[in-house]
mmCIF file of C-alpha atoms in Angstrom:
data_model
loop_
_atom_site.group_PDB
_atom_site.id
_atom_site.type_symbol
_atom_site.label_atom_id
_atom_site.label_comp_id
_atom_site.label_asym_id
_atom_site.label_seq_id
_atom_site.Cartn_x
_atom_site.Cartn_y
_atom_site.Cartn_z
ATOM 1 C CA UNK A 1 -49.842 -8.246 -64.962
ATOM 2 C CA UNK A 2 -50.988 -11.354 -67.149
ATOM 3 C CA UNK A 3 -50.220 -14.105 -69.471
ATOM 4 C CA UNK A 4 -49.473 -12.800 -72.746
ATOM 5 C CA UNK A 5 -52.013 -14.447 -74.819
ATOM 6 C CA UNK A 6 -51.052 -17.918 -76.168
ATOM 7 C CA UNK A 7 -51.200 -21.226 -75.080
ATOM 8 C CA UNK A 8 -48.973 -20.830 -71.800
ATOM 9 C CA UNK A 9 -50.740 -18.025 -70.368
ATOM 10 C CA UNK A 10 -52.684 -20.004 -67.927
ATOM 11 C CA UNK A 11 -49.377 -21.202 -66.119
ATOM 12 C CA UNK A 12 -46.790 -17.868 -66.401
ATOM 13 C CA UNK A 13 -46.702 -14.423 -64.933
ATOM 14 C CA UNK A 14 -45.496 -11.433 -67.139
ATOM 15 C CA UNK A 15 -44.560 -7.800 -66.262
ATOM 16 C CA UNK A 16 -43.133 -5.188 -68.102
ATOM 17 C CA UNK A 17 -42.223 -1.665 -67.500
ATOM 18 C CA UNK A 18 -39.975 0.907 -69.166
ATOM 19 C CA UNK A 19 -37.226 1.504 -66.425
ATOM 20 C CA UNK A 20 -36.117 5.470 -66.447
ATOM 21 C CA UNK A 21 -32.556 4.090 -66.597
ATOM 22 C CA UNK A 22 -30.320 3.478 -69.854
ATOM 23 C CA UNK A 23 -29.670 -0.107 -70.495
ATOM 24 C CA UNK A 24 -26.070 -0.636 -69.571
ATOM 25 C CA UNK A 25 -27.362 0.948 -65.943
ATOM 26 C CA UNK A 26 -30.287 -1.932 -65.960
ATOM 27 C CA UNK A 27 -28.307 -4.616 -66.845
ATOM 28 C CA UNK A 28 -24.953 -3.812 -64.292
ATOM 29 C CA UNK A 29 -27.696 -3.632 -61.514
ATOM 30 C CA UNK A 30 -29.308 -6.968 -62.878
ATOM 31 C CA UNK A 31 -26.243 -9.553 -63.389
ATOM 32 C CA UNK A 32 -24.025 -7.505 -60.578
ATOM 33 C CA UNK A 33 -24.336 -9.141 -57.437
ATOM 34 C CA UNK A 34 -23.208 -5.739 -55.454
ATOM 35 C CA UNK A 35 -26.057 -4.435 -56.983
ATOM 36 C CA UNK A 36 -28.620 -7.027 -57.263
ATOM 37 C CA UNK A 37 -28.632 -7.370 -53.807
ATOM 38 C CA UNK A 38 -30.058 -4.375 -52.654
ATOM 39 C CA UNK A 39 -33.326 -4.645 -54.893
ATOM 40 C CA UNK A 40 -34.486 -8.543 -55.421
ATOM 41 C CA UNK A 41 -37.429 -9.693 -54.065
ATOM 42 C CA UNK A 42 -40.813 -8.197 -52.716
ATOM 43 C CA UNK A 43 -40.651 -5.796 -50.054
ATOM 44 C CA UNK A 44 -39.014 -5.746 -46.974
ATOM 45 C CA UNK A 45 -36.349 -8.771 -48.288
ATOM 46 C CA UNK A 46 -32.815 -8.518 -47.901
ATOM 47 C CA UNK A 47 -30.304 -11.015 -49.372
ATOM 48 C CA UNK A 48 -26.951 -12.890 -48.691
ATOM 49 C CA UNK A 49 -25.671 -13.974 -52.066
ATOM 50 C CA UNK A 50 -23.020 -16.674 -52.394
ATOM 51 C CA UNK A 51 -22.357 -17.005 -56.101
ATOM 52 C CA UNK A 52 -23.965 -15.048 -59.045
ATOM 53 C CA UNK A 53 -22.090 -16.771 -62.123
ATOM 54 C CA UNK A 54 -24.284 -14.584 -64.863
ATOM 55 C CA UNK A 55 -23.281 -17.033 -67.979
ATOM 56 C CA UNK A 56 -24.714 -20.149 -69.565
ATOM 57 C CA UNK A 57 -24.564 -23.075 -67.038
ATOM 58 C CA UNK A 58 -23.453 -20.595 -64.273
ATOM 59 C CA UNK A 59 -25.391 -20.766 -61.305
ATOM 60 C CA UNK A 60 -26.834 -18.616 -58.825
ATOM 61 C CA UNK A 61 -26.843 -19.114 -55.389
ATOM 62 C CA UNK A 62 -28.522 -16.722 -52.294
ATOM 63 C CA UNK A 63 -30.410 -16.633 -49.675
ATOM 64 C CA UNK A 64 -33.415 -14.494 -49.161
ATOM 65 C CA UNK A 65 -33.896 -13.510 -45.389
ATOM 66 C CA UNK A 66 -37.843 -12.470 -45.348
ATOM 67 C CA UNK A 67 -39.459 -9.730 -43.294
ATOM 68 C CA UNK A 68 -41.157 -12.836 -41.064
ATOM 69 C CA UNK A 69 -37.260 -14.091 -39.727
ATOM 70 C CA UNK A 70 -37.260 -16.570 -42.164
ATOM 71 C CA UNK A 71 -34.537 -17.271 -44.542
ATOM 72 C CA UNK A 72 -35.270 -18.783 -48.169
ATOM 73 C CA UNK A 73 -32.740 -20.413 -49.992
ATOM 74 C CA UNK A 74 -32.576 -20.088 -53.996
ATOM 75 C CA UNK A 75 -30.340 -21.903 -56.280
ATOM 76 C CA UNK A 76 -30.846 -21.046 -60.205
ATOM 77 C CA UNK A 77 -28.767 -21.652 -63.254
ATOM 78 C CA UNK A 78 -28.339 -19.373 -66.258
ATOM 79 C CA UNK A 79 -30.073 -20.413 -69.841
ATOM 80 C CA UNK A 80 -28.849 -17.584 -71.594
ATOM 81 C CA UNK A 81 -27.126 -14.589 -71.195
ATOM 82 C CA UNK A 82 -27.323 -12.177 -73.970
ATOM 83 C CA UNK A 83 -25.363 -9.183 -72.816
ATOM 84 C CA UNK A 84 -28.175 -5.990 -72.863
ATOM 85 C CA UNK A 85 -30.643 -8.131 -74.235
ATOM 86 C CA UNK A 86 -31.827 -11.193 -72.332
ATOM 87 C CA UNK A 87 -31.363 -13.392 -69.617
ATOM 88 C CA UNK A 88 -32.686 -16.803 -68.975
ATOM 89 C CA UNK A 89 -32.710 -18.745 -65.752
ATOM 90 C CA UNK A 90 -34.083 -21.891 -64.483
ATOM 91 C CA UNK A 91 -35.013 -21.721 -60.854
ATOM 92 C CA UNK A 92 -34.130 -25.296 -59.295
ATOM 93 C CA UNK A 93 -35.512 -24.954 -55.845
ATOM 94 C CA UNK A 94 -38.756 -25.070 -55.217
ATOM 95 C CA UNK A 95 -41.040 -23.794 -57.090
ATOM 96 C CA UNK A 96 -39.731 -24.840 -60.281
ATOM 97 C CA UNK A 97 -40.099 -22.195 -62.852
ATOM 98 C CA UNK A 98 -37.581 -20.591 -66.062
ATOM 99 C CA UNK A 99 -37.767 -16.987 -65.942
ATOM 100 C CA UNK A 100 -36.839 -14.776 -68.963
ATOM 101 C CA UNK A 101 -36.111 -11.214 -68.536
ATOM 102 C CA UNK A 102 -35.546 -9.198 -71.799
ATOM 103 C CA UNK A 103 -33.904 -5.292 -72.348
ATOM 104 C CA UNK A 104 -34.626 -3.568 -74.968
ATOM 105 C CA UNK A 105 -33.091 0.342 -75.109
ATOM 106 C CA UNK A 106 -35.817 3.254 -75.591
ATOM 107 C CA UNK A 107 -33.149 6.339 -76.224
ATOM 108 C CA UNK A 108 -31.995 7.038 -72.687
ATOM 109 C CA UNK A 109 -34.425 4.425 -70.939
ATOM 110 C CA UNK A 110 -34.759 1.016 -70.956
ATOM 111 C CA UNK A 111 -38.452 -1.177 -71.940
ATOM 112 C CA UNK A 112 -37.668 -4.147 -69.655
ATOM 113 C CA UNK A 113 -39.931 -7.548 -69.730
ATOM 114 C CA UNK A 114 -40.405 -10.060 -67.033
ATOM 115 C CA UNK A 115 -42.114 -13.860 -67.778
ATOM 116 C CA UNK A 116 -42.033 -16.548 -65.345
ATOM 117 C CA UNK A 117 -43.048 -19.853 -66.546
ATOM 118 C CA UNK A 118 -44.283 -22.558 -64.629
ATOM 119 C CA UNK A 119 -44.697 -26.352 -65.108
ATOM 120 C CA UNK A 120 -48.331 -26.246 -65.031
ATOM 121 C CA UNK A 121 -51.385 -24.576 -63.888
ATOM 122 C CA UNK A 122 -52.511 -26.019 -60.647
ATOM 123 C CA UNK A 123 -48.526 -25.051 -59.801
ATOM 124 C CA UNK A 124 -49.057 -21.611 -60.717
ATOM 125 C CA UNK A 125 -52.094 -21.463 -58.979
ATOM 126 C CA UNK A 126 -50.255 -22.795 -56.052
ATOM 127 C CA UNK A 127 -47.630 -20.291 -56.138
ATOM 128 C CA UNK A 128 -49.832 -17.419 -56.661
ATOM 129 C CA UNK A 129 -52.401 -18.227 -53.539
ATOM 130 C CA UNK A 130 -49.629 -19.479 -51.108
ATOM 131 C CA UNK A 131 -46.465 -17.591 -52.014
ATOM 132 C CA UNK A 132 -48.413 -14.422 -53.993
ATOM 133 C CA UNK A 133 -45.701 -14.502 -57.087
ATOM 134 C CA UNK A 134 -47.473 -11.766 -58.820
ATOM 135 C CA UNK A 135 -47.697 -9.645 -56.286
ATOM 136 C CA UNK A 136 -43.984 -10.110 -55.256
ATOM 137 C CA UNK A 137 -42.639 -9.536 -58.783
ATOM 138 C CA UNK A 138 -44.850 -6.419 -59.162
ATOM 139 C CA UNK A 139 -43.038 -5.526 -55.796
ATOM 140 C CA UNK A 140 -39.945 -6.529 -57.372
ATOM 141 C CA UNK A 141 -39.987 -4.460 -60.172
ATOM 142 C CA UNK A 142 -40.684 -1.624 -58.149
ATOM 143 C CA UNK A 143 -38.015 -2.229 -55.748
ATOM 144 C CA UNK A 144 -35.390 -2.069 -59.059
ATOM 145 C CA UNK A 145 -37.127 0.812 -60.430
ATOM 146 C CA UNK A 146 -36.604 2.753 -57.037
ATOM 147 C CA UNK A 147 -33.305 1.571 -56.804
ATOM 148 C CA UNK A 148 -32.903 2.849 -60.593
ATOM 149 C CA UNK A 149 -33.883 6.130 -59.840
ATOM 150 C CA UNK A 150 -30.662 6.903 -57.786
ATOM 151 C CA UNK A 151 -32.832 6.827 -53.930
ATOM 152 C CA UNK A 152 -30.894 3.089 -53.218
ATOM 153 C CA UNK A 153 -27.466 3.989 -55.414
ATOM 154 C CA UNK A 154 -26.871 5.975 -51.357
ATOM 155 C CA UNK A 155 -26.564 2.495 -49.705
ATOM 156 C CA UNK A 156 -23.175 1.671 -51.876
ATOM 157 C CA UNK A 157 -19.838 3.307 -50.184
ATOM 158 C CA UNK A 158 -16.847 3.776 -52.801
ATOM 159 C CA UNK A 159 -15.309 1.548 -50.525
ATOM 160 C CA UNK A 160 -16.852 -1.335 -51.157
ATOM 161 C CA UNK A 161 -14.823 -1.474 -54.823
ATOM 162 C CA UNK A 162 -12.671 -4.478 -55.664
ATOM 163 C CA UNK A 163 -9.278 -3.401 -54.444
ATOM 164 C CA UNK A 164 -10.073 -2.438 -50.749
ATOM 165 C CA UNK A 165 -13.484 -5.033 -50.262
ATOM 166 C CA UNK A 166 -11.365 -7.586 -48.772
ATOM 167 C CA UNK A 167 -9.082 -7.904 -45.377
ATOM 168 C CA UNK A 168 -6.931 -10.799 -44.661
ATOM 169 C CA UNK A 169 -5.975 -11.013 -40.664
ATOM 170 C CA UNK A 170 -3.390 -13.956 -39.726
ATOM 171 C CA UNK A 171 -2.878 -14.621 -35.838
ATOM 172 C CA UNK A 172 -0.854 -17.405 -34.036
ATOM 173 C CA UNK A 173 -3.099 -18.716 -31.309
ATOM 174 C CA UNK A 174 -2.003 -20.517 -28.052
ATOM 175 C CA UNK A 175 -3.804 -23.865 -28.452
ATOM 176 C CA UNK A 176 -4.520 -26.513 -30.929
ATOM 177 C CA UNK A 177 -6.343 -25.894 -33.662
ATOM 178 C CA UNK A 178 -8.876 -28.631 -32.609
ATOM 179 C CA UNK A 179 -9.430 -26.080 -29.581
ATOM 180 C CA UNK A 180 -9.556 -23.066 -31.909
ATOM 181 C CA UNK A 181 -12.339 -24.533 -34.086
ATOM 182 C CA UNK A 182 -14.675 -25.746 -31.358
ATOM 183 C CA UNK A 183 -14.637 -21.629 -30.509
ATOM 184 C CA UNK A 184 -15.709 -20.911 -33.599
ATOM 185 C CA UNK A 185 -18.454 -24.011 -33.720
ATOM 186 C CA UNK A 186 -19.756 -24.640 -29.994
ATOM 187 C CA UNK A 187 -22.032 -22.023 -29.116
ATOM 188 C CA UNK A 188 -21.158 -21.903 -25.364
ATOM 189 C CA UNK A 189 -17.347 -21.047 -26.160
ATOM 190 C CA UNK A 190 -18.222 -18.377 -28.920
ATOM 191 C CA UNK A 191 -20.449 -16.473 -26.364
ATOM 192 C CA UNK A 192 -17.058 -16.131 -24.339
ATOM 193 C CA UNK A 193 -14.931 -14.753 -26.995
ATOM 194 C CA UNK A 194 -16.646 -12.740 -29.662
ATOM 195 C CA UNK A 195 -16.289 -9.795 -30.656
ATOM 196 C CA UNK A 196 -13.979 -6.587 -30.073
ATOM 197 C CA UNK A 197 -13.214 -5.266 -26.460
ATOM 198 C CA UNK A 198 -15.858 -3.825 -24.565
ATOM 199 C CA UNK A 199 -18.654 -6.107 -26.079
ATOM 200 C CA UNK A 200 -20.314 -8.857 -24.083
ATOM 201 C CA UNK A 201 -22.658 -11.868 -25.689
ATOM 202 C CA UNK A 202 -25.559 -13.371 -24.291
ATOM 203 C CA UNK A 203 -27.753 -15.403 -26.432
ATOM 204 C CA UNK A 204 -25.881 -17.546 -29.027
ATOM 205 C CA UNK A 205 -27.167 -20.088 -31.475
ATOM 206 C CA UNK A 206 -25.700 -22.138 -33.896
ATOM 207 C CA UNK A 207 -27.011 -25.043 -36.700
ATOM 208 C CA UNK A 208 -23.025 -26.164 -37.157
ATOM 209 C CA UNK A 209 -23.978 -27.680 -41.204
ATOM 210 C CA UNK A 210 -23.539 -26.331 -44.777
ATOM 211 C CA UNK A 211 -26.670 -24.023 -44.840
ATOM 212 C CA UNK A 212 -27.436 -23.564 -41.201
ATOM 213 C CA UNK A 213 -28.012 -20.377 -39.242
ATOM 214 C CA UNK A 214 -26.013 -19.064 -36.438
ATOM 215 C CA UNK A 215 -26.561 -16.022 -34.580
ATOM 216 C CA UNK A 216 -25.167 -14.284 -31.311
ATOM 217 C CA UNK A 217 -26.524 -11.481 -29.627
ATOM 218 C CA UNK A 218 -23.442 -8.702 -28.854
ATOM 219 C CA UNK A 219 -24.153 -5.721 -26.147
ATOM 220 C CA UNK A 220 -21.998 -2.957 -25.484
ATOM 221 C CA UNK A 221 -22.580 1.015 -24.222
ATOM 222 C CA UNK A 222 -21.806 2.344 -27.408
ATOM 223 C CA UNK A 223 -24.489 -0.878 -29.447
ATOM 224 C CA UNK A 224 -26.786 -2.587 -27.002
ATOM 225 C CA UNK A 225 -28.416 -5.114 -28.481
ATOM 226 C CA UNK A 226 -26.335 -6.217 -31.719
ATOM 227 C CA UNK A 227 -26.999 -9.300 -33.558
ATOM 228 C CA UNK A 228 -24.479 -10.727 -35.809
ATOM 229 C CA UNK A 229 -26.009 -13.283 -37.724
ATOM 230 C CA UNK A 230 -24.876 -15.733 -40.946
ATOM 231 C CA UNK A 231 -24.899 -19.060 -42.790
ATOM 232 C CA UNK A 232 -22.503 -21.775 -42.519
ATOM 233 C CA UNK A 233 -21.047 -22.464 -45.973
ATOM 234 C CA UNK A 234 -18.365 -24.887 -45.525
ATOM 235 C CA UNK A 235 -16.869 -27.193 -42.918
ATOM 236 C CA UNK A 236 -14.360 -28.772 -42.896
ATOM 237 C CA UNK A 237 -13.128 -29.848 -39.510
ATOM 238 C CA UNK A 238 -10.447 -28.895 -37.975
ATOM 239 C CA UNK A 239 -9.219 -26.529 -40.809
ATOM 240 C CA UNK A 240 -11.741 -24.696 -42.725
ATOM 241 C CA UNK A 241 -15.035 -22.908 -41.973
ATOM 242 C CA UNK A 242 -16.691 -20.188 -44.375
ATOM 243 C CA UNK A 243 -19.424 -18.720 -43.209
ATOM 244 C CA UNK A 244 -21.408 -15.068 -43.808
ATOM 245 C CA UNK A 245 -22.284 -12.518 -41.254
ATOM 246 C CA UNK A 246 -24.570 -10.005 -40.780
ATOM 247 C CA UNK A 247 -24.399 -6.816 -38.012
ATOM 248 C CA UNK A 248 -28.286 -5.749 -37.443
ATOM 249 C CA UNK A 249 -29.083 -2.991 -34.915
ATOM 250 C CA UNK A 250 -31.956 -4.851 -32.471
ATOM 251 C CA UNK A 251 -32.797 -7.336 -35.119
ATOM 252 C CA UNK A 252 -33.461 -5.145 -37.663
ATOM 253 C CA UNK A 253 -34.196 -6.193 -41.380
ATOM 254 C CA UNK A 254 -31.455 -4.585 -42.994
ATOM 255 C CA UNK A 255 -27.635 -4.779 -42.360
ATOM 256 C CA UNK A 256 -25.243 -2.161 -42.458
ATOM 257 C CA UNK A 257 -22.445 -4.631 -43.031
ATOM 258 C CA UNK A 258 -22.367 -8.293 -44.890
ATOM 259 C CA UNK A 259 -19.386 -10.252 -44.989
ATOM 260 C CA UNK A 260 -17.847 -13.819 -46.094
ATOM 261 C CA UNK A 261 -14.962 -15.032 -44.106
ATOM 262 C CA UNK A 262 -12.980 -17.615 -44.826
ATOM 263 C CA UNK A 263 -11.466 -19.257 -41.596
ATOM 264 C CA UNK A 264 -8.152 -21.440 -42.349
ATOM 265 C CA UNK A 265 -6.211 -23.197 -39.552
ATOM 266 C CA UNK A 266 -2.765 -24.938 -39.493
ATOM 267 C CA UNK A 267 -0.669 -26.791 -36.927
ATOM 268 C CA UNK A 268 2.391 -24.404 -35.365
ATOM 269 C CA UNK A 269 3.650 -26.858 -33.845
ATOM 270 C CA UNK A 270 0.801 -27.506 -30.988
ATOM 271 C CA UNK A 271 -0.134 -24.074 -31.714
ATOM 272 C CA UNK A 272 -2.610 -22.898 -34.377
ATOM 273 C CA UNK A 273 -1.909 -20.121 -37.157
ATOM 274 C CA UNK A 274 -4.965 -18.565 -37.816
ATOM 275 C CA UNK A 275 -5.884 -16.828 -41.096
ATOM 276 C CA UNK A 276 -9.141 -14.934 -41.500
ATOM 277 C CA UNK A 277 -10.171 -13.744 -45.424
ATOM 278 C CA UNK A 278 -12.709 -11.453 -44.738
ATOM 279 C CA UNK A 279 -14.852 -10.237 -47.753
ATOM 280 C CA UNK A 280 -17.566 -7.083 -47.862
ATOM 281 C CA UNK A 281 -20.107 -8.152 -49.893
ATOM 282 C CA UNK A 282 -22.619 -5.301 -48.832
ATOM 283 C CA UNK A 283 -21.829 -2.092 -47.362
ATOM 284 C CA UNK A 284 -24.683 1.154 -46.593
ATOM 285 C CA UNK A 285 -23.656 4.163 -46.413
ATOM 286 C CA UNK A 286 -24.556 4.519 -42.804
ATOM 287 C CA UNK A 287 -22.211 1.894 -41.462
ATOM 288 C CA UNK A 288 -18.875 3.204 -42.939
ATOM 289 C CA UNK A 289 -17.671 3.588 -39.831
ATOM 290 C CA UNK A 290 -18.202 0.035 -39.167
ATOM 291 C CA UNK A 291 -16.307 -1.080 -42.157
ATOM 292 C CA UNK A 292 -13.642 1.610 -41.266
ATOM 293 C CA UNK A 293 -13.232 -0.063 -38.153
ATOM 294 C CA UNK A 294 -13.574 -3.879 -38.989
ATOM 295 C CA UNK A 295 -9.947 -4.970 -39.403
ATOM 296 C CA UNK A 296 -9.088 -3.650 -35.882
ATOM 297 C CA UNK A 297 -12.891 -5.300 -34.757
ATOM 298 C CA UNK A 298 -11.805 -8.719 -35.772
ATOM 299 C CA UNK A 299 -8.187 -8.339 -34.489
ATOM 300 C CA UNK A 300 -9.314 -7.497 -31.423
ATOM 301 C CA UNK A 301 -11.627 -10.172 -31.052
ATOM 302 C CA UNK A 302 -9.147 -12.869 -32.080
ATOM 303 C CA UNK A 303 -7.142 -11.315 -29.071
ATOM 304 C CA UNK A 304 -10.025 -12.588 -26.791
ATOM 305 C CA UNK A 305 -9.387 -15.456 -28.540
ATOM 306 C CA UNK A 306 -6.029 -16.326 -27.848
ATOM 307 C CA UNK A 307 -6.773 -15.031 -24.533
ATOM 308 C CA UNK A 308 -9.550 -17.710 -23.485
ATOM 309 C CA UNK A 309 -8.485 -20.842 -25.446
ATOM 310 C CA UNK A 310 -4.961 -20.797 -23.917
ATOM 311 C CA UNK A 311 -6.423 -19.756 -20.739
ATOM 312 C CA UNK A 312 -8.787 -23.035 -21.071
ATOM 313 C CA UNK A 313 -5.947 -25.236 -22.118
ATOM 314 C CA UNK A 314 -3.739 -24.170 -19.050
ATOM 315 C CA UNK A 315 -6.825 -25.009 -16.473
ATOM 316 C CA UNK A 316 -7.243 -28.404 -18.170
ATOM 317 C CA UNK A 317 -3.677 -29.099 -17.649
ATOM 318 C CA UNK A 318 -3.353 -28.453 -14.086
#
């Protein structure tokens, strides 16, 4: 994996490899974000993927969660999209580079090529000793070509298509939405509330901010040791948070389960009507029964809800 012999090559990093996967297969895995998912980045990454806009001017938006704990944000914007033929992106986030990934069909198999171009040499030098960019898009491409080969195609349930992907859950809680908010934004409330029946929480954290972590540790007999984890997308207090979350058996890498939820609340009143938009945007195989079982998850634990908000309001009034 090298430059390609002109007068860039000492500041890019080129790949190419014929994929043993016709070319409408390569490109659905490469602009769909269902798909893309499960493959990008070097081994042992998993992503949470907010927007993937594949046209010119659309923009790409994820976060990379790393095998080290540590979550990478990425924020790119489409040059040009040439359906089965090319795509062009500018990476804005640090490092800066413009990446240009061309198709080109071989009878059933695809000849795909990978250049990533960077401002200058002592960047790319940068990149390659600290952050090791060849090796991870070597990984990279390997990770797509297993993924290609039908071993990762497992991991996606029929039921993650369009029509069923998405629950909506409305509840009328006892207590002000002001109350109802903090439960879902002050740590030491959430721990008291969350999740369905039978599940206790214990360690709970929370960076309440557009782009901060939370996390919450869930224990039960039946899954000791559950994290739940996500991103804060947007706040708006009293009335709006969106958020992602993440189930991972003892802190594993890899979720069964990723959602984005949309929390909306509205004055009833005193009261608060609660509606939850909850959207899979990554389902395995292996957690089916999870996603079987979500709707009635989530209505339970807005029961527990209702339950210890009005419970609090009634002790501060006496």
């Amino acid at each position: 994996m090298q430059g390609k012999g002109n007068d860039t090559m000492d500041r890019e990093i080129f790949i190419s490899r014929l994929l043993n996967a016709p070319i409408h297969l390569v490109w659905e895995v490469w602009t769909n974000p269902n798909h893309i998912k499960n493959w990008w980045g070097p081994n042992g990454f998993t992503n949470t993927i907010y927007v993937m806009d594949v046209r010119q001017d659309g923009v790409w938006d994820l976060t990379m969660h790393g095998p080290d704990g540590k979550d990478y944000k990425n924020k790119s914007v489409f040059k040009e999209v040439v359906k089965h033929k090319k795509l062009i992106y500018e990476h804005m986030t640090s490092p800066h580079f413009v990446a240009t990934i061309t198709f080109d069909a071989r009878g059933d198999k695809t000849f795909l090529q990978w250049n990533m171009l960077f401002d200058s040499s002592e960047q790319f030098i940068q990149v390659a000793k600290v952050f090791k960019a060849d090796q991870g898009l070597k990984q990279n491409v390997e990770r797509l070509s297993t993924y290609l080969s039908g071993q990762s195609f497992t991991h996606f349930s029929k039921k993650t298509s369009a029509s069923i992907n998405k629950v909506v859950i409305t509840r009328l809680i006892d207590a002000p939405r002001e109350l109802v908010f903090q439960a879902f934004t002050d740590k030491e409330v959430m721990v008291q509330w969350w999740g369905p029946h039978g599940f206790t929480n214990s360690d709970c954290d929370m960076d309440v901010r557009p782009s901060g972590n939370w996390k919450i540790l869930m224990d039960s007999h039946v899954f000791p040791k559950l994290w739940c984890k996500g991103i804060f997308i947007e706040i708006e207090a009293p009335h709006k948070l969106v958020f992602t979350s993440r189930g991972l058996i003892d802190d594993a890498d890899q979720a069964g389960i990723e959602t984005l939820n949309t929390l909306l609340l509205e004055d009833e009143k005193g009261k608060t009507k609660l509606t939850m938009y909850i959207e899979v945007t990554s389902l395995m195989e292996e957690a089916t029964l999870a996603y079987e079982g979500m709707e009635e998850g989530w209505s339970q634990s807005f029961e527990k809800l209702n339950s210890y908000v009005s419970a609090h309001l009634k002790f501060e009034n006496n």
